[in-house]
PDB file of C-alpha atoms and ligand atoms in Angstrom:
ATOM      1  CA  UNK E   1       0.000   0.000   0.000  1.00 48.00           C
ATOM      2  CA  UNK E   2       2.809   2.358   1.061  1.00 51.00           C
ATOM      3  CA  UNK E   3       4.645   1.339  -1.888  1.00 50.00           C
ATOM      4  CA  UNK E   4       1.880   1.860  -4.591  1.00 52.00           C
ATOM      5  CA  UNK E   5       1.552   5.831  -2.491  1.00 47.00           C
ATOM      6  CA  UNK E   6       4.933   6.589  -3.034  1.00 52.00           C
ATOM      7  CA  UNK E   7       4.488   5.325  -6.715  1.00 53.00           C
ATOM      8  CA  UNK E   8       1.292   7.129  -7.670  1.00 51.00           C
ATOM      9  CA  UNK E   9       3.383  10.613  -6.096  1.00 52.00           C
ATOM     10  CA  UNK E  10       6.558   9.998  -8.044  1.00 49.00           C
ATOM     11  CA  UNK E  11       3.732  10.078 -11.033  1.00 54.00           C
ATOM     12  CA  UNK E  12       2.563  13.115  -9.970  1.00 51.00           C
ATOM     13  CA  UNK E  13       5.612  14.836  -9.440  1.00 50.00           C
ATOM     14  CA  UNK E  14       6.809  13.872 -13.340  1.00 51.00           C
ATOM     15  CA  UNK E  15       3.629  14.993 -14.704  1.00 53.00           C
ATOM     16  CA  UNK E  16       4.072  18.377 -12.599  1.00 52.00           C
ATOM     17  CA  UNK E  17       7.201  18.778 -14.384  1.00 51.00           C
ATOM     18  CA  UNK E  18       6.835  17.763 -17.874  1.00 52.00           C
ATOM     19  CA  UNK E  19       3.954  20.440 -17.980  1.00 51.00           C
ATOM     20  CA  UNK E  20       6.294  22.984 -16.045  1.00 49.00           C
ATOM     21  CA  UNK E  21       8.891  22.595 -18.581  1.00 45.00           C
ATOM     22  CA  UNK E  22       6.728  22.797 -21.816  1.00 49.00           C
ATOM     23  CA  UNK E  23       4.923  26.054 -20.530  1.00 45.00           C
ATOM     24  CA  UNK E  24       9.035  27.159 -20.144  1.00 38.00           C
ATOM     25  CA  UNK E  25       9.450  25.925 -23.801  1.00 42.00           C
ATOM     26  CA  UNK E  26       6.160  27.524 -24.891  1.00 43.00           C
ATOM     27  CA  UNK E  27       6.719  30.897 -23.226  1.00 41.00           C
ATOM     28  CA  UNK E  28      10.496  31.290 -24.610  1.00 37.00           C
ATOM     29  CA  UNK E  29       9.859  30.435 -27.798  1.00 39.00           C
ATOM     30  CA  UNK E  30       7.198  33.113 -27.921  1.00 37.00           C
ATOM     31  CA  UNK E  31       9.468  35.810 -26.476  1.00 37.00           C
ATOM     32  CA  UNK E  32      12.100  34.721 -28.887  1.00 35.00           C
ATOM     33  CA  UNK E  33       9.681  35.520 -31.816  1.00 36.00           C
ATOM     34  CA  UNK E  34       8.802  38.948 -30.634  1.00 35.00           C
ATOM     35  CA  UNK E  35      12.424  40.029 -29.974  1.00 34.00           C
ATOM     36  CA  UNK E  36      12.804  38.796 -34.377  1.00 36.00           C
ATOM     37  CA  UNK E  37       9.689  40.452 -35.193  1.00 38.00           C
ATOM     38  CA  UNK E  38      11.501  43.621 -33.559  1.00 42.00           C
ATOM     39  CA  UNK E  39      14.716  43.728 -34.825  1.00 44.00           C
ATOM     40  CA  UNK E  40      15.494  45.037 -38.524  1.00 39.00           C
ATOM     41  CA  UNK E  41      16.159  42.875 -41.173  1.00 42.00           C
ATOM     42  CA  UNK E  42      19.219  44.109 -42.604  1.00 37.00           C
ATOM     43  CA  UNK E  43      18.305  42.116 -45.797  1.00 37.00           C
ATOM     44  CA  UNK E  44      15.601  44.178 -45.958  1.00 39.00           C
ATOM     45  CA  UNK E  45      16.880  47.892 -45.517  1.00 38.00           C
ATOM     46  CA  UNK E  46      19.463  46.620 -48.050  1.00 36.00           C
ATOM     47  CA  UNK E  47      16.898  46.538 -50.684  1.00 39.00           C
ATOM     48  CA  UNK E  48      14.751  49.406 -49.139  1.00 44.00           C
ATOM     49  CA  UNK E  49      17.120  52.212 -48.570  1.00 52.00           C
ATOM     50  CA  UNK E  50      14.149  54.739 -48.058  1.00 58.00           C
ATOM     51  CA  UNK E  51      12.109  52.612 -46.423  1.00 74.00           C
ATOM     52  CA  UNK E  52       8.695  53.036 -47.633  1.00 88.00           C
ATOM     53  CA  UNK E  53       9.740  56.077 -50.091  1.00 95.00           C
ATOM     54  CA  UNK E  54      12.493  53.513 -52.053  1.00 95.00           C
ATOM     55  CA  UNK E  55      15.403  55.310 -53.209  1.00 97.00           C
ATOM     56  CA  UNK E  56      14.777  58.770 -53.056  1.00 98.00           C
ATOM     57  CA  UNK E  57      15.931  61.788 -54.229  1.00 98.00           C
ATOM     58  CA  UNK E  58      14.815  65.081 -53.417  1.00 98.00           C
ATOM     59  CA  UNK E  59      15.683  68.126 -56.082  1.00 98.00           C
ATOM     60  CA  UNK E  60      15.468  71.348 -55.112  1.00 98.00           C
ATOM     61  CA  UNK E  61      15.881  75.127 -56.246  1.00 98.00           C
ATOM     62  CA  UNK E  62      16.042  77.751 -53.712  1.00 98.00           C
ATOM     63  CA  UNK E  63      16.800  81.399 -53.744  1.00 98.00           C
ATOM     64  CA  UNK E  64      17.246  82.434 -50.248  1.00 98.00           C
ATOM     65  CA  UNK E  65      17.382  79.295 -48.704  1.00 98.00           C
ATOM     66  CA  UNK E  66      14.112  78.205 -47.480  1.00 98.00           C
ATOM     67  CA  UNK E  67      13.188  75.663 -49.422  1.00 98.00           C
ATOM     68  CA  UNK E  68      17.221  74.303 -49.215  1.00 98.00           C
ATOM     69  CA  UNK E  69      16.309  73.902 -45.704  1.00 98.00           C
ATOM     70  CA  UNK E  70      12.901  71.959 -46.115  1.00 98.00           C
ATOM     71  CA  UNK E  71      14.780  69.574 -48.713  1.00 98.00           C
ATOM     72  CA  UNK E  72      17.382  68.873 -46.002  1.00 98.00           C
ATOM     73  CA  UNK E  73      14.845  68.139 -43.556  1.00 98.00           C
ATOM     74  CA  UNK E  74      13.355  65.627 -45.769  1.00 98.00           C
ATOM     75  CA  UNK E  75      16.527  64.013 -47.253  1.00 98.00           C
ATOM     76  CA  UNK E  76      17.780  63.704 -43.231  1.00 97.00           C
ATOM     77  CA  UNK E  77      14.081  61.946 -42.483  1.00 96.00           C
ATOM     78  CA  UNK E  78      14.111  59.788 -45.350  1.00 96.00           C
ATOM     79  CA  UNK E  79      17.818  58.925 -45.924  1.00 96.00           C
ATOM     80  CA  UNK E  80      17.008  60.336 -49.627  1.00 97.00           C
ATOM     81  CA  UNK E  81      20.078  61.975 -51.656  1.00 97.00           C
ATOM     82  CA  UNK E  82      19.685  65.754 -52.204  1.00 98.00           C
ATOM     83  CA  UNK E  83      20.655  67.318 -56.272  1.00 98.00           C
ATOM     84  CA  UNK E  84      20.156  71.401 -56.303  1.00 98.00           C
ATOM     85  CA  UNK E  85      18.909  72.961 -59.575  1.00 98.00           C
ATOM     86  CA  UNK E  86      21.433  75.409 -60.009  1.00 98.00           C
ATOM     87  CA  UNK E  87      20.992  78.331 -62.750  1.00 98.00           C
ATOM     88  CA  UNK E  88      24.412  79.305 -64.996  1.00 98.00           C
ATOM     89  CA  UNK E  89      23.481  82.419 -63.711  1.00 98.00           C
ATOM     90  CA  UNK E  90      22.818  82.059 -60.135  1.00 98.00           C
ATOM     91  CA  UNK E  91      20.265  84.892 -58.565  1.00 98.00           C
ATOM     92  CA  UNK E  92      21.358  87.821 -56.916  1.00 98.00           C
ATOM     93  CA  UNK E  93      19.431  89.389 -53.842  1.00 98.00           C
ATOM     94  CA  UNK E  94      19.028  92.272 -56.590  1.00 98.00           C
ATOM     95  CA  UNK E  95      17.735  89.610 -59.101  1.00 98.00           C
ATOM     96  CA  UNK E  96      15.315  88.183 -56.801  1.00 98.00           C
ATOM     97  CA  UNK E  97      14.230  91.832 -55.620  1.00 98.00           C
ATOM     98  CA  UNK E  98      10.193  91.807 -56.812  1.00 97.00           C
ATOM     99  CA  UNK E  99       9.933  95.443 -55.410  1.00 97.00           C
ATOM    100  CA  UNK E 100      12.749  96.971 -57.771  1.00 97.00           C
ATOM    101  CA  UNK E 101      10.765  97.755 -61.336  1.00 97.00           C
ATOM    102  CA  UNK E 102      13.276  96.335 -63.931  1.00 97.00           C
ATOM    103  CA  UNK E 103      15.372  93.952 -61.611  1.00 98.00           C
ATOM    104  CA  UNK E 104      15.530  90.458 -62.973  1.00 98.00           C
ATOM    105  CA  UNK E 105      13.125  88.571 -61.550  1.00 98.00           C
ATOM    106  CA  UNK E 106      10.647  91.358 -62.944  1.00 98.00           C
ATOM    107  CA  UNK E 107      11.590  91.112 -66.212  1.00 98.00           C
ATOM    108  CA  UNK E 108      11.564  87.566 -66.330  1.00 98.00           C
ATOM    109  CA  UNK E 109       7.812  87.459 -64.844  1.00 98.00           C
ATOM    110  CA  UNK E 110       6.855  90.588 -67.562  1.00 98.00           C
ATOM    111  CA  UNK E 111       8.257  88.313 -70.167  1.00 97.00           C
ATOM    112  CA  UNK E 112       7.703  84.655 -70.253  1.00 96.00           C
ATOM    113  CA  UNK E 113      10.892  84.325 -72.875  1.00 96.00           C
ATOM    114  CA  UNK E 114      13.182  85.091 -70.732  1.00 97.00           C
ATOM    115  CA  UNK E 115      11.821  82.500 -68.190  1.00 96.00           C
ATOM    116  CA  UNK E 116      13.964  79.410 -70.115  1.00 95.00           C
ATOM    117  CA  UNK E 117      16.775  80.051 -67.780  1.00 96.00           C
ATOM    118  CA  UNK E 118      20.011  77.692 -68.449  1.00 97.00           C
ATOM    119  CA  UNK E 119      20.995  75.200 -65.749  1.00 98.00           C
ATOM    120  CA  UNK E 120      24.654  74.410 -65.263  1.00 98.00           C
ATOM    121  CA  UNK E 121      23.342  70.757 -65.628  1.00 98.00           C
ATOM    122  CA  UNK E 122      20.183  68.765 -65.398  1.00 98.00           C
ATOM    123  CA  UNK E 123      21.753  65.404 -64.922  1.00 98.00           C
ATOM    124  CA  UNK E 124      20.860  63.973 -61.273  1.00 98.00           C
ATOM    125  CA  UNK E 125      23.938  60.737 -60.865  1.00 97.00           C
ATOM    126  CA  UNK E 126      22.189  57.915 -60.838  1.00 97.00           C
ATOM    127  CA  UNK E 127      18.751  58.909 -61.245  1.00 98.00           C
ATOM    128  CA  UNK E 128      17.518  55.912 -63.423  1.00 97.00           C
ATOM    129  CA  UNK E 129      17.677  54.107 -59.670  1.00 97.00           C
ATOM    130  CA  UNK E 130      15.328  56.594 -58.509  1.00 98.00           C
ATOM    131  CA  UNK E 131      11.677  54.969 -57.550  1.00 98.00           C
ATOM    132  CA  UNK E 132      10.647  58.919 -55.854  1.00 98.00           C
ATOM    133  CA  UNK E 133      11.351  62.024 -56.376  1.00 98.00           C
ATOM    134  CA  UNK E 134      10.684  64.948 -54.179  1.00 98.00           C
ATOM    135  CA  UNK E 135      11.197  68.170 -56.017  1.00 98.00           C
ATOM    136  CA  UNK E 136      10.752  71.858 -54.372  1.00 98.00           C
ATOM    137  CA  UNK E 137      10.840  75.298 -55.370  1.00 98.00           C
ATOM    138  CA  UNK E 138       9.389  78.552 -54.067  1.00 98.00           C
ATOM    139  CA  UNK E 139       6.720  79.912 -55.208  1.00 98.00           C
ATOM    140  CA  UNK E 140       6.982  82.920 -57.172  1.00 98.00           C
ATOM    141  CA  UNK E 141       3.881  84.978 -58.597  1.00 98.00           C
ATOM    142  CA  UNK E 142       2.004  81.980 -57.530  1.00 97.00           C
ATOM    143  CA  UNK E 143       3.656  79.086 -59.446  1.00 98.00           C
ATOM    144  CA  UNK E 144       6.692  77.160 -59.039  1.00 98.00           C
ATOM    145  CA  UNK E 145       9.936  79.567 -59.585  1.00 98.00           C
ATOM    146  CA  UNK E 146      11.066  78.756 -63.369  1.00 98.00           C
ATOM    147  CA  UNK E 147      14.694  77.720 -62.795  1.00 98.00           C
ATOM    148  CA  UNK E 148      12.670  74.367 -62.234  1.00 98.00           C
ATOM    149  CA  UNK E 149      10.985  73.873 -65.301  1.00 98.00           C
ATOM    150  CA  UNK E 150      13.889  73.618 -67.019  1.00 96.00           C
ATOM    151  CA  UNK E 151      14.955  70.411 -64.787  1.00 98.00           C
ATOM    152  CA  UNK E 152      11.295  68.966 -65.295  1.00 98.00           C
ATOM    153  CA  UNK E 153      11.519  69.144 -68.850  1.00 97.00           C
ATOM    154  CA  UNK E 154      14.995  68.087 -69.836  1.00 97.00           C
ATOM    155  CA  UNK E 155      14.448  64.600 -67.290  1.00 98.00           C
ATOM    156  CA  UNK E 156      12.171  61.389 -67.624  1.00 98.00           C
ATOM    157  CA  UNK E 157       9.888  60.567 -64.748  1.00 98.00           C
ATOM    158  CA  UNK E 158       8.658  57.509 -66.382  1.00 98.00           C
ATOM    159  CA  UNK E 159       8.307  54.621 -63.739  1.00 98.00           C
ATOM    160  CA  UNK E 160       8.549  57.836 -60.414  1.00 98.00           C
ATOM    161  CA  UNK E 161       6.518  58.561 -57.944  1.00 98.00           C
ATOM    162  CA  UNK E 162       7.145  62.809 -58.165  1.00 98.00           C
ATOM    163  CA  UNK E 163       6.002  64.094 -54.589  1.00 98.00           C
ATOM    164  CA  UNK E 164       5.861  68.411 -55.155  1.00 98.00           C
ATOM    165  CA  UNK E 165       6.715  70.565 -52.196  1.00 98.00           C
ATOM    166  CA  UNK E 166       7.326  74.431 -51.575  1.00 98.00           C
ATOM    167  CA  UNK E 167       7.659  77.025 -49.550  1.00 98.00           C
ATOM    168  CA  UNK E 168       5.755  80.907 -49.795  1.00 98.00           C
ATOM    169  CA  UNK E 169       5.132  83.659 -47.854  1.00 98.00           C
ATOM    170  CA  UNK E 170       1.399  82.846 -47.420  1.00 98.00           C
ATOM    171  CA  UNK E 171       0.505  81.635 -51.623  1.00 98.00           C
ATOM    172  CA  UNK E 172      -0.883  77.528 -51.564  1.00 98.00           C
ATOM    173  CA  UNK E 173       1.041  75.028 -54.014  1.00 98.00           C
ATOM    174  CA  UNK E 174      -2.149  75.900 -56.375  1.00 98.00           C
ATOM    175  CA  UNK E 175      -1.720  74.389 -59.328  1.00 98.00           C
ATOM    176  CA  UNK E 176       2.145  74.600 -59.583  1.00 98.00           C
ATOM    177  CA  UNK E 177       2.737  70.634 -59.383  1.00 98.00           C
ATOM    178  CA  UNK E 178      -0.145  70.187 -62.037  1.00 98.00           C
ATOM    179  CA  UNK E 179       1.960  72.545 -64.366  1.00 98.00           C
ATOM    180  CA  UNK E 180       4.751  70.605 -63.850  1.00 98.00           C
ATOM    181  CA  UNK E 181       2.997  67.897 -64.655  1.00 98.00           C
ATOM    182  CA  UNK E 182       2.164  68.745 -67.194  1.00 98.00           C
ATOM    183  CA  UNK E 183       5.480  70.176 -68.963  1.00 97.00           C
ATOM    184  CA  UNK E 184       7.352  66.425 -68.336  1.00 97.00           C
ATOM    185  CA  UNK E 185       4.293  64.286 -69.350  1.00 97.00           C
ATOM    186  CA  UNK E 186       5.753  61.510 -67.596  1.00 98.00           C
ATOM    187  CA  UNK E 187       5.765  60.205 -63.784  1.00 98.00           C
ATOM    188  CA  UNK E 188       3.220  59.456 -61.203  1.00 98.00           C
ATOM    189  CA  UNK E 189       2.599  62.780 -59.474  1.00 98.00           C
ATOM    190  CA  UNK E 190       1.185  63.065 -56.520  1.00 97.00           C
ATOM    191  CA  UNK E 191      -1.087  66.222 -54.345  1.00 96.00           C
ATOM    192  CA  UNK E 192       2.316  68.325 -52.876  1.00 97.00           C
ATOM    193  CA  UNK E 193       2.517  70.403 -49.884  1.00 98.00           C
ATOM    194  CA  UNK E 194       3.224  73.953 -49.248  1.00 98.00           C
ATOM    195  CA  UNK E 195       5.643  74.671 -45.817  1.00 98.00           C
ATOM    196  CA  UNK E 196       5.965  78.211 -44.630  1.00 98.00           C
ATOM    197  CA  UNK E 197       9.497  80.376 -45.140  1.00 97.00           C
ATOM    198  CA  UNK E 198       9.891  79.090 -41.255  1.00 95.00           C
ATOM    199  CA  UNK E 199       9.439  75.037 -40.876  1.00 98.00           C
ATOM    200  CA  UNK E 200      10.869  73.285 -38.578  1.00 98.00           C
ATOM    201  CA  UNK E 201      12.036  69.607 -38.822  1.00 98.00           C
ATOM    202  CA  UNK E 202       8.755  68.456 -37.026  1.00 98.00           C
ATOM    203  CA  UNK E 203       6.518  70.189 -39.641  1.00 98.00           C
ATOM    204  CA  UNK E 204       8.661  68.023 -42.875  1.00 98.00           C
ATOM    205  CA  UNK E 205       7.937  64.784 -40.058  1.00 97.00           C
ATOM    206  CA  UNK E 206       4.915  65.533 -39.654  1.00 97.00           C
ATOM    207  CA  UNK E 207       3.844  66.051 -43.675  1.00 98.00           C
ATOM    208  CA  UNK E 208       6.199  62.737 -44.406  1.00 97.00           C
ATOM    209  CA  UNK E 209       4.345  60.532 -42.293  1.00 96.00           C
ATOM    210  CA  UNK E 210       0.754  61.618 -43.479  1.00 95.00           C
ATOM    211  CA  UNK E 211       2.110  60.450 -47.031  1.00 93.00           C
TER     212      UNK E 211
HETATM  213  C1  LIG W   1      10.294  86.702 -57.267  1.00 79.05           C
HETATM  214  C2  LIG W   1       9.528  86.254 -56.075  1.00 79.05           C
HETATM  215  C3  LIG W   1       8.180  86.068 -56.162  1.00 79.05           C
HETATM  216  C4  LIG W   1       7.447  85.606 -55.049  1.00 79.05           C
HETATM  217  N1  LIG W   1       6.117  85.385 -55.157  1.00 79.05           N
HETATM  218  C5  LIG W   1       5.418  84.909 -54.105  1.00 79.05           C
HETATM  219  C6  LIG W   1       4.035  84.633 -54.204  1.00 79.05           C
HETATM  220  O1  LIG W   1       3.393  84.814 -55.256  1.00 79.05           O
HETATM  221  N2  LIG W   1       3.387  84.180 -53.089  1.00 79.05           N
HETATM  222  C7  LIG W   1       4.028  83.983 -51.904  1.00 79.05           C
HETATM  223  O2  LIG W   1       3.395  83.559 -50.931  1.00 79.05           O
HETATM  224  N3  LIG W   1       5.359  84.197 -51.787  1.00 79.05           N
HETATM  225  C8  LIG W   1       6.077  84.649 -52.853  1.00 79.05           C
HETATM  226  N4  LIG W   1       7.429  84.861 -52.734  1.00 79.05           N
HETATM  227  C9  LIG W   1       8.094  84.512 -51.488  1.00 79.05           C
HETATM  228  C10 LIG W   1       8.808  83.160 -51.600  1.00 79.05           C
HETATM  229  O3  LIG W   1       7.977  82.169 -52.131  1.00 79.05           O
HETATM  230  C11 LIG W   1       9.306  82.656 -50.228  1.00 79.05           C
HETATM  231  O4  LIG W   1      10.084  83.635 -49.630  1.00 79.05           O
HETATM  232  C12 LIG W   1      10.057  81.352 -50.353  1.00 79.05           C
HETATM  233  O5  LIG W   1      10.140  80.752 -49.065  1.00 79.05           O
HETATM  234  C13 LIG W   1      11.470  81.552 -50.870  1.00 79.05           C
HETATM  235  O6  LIG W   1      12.117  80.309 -50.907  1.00 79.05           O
HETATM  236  P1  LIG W   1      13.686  80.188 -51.094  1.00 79.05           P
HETATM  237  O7  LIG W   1      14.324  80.830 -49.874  1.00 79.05           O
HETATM  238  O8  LIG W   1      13.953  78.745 -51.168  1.00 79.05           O
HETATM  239  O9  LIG W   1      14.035  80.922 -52.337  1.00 79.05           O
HETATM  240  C14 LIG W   1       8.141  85.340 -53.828  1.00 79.05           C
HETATM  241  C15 LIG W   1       9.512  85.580 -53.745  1.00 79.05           C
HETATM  242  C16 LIG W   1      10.211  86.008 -54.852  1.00 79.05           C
HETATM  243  C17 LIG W   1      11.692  86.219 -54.744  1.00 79.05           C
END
């Protein structure tokens, strides 16, 4: 009788720990799975350098550096490379003075002519690796300043995702994506956003993740 006690409680005691030990197993191996699920796959960035924006490129002209300082934010949020539209004939603070009758930027609004202004290149390195671009400009009279139609229509955006963004004094983006748009013909262009002369990192963050 004592014997078959003993017996029956060694039984018990296995049991107890056979079913300790597999809720250990169970437990660890679900704790290992969310520490994976965590971590990076550096596979994966490998082949995503922009995360969910591909590889990126944002393009930018600026006059007095506002909308340099928007593309920077972006580039530093998204990892993207940065390419600056630069004129052969780079604007003065005279040229871009609106209030001066006759100074440059006048005469180039007065006369749409003179608005095919010559870049010192429209090349972007590497831009057939491009899956986005983000190009910017400020607005001037309403519309995207000029210097960047020449970029838009010496480049194909066949294949692109074009994402438009500027900065102004108060003016929306209006219509100045559409019109550039419109002068390539090619790319998938989406709605773009209009920052003030004064954004801060958090407002590109902000605008980036909405997208
Ligand atoms: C020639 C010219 C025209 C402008 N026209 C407008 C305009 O129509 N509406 C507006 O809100 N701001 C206008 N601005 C202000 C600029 O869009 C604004 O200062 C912008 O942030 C400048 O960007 P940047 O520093 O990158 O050149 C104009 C500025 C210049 C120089």
């Amino acid at each position: 009788m004592r014997a078959r006690i003993k017996s029956t409680t060694i039984w018990i005691a296995a049991i107890a720990m056979a079913a300790a030990l597999m809720l250990c197993l169970t437990a660890c191996a679900s704790s290992s799975n969310s520490t994976a699920a965590a971590e990076p796959d550096p596979q994966e960035d490998a082949t995503q350098p922009n995360g969910e924006f591909g590889n990126a490129v944002v393009v930018y002209f600026t006059g007095t550096g506002n909308t340099e300082k928007v593309a920077a934010y972006i580039a530093e949020d998204t990892g993207a490379s940065t390419f600056q539209i630069t004129p052969e004939d780079p604007y003065t603070m005279e040229d871009l003075d609106w209030t001066t009758d006759g100074s440059r930027v006048n005469r180039e609004h007065d006369d749409e002519s003179l608005r095919n202004v010559p870049l010192t290149t429209t090349e972007v390195p590497g831009w057939d690796s491009y899956d986005t671009v983000f190009i910017g400009y400020p607005i001037w009279w309403s519309i995207a300043a000029w210097p960047v139609d020449s970029f838009v229509s010496a480049n194909d955006f066949t294949g692109k995702t074009v994402i438009p963004f500027c900065t102004s004094t108060s003016s929306s983006i209006g219509e100045s994506g559409e019109l550039l748009a419109e002068l390539t013909g090619t790319g998938d262009w989406l709605e773009g956003h209009r920052f003030s002369q004064i954004a801060t990192a958090e407002d590109v963050s902000q605008w980036l993740e909405s997208l």
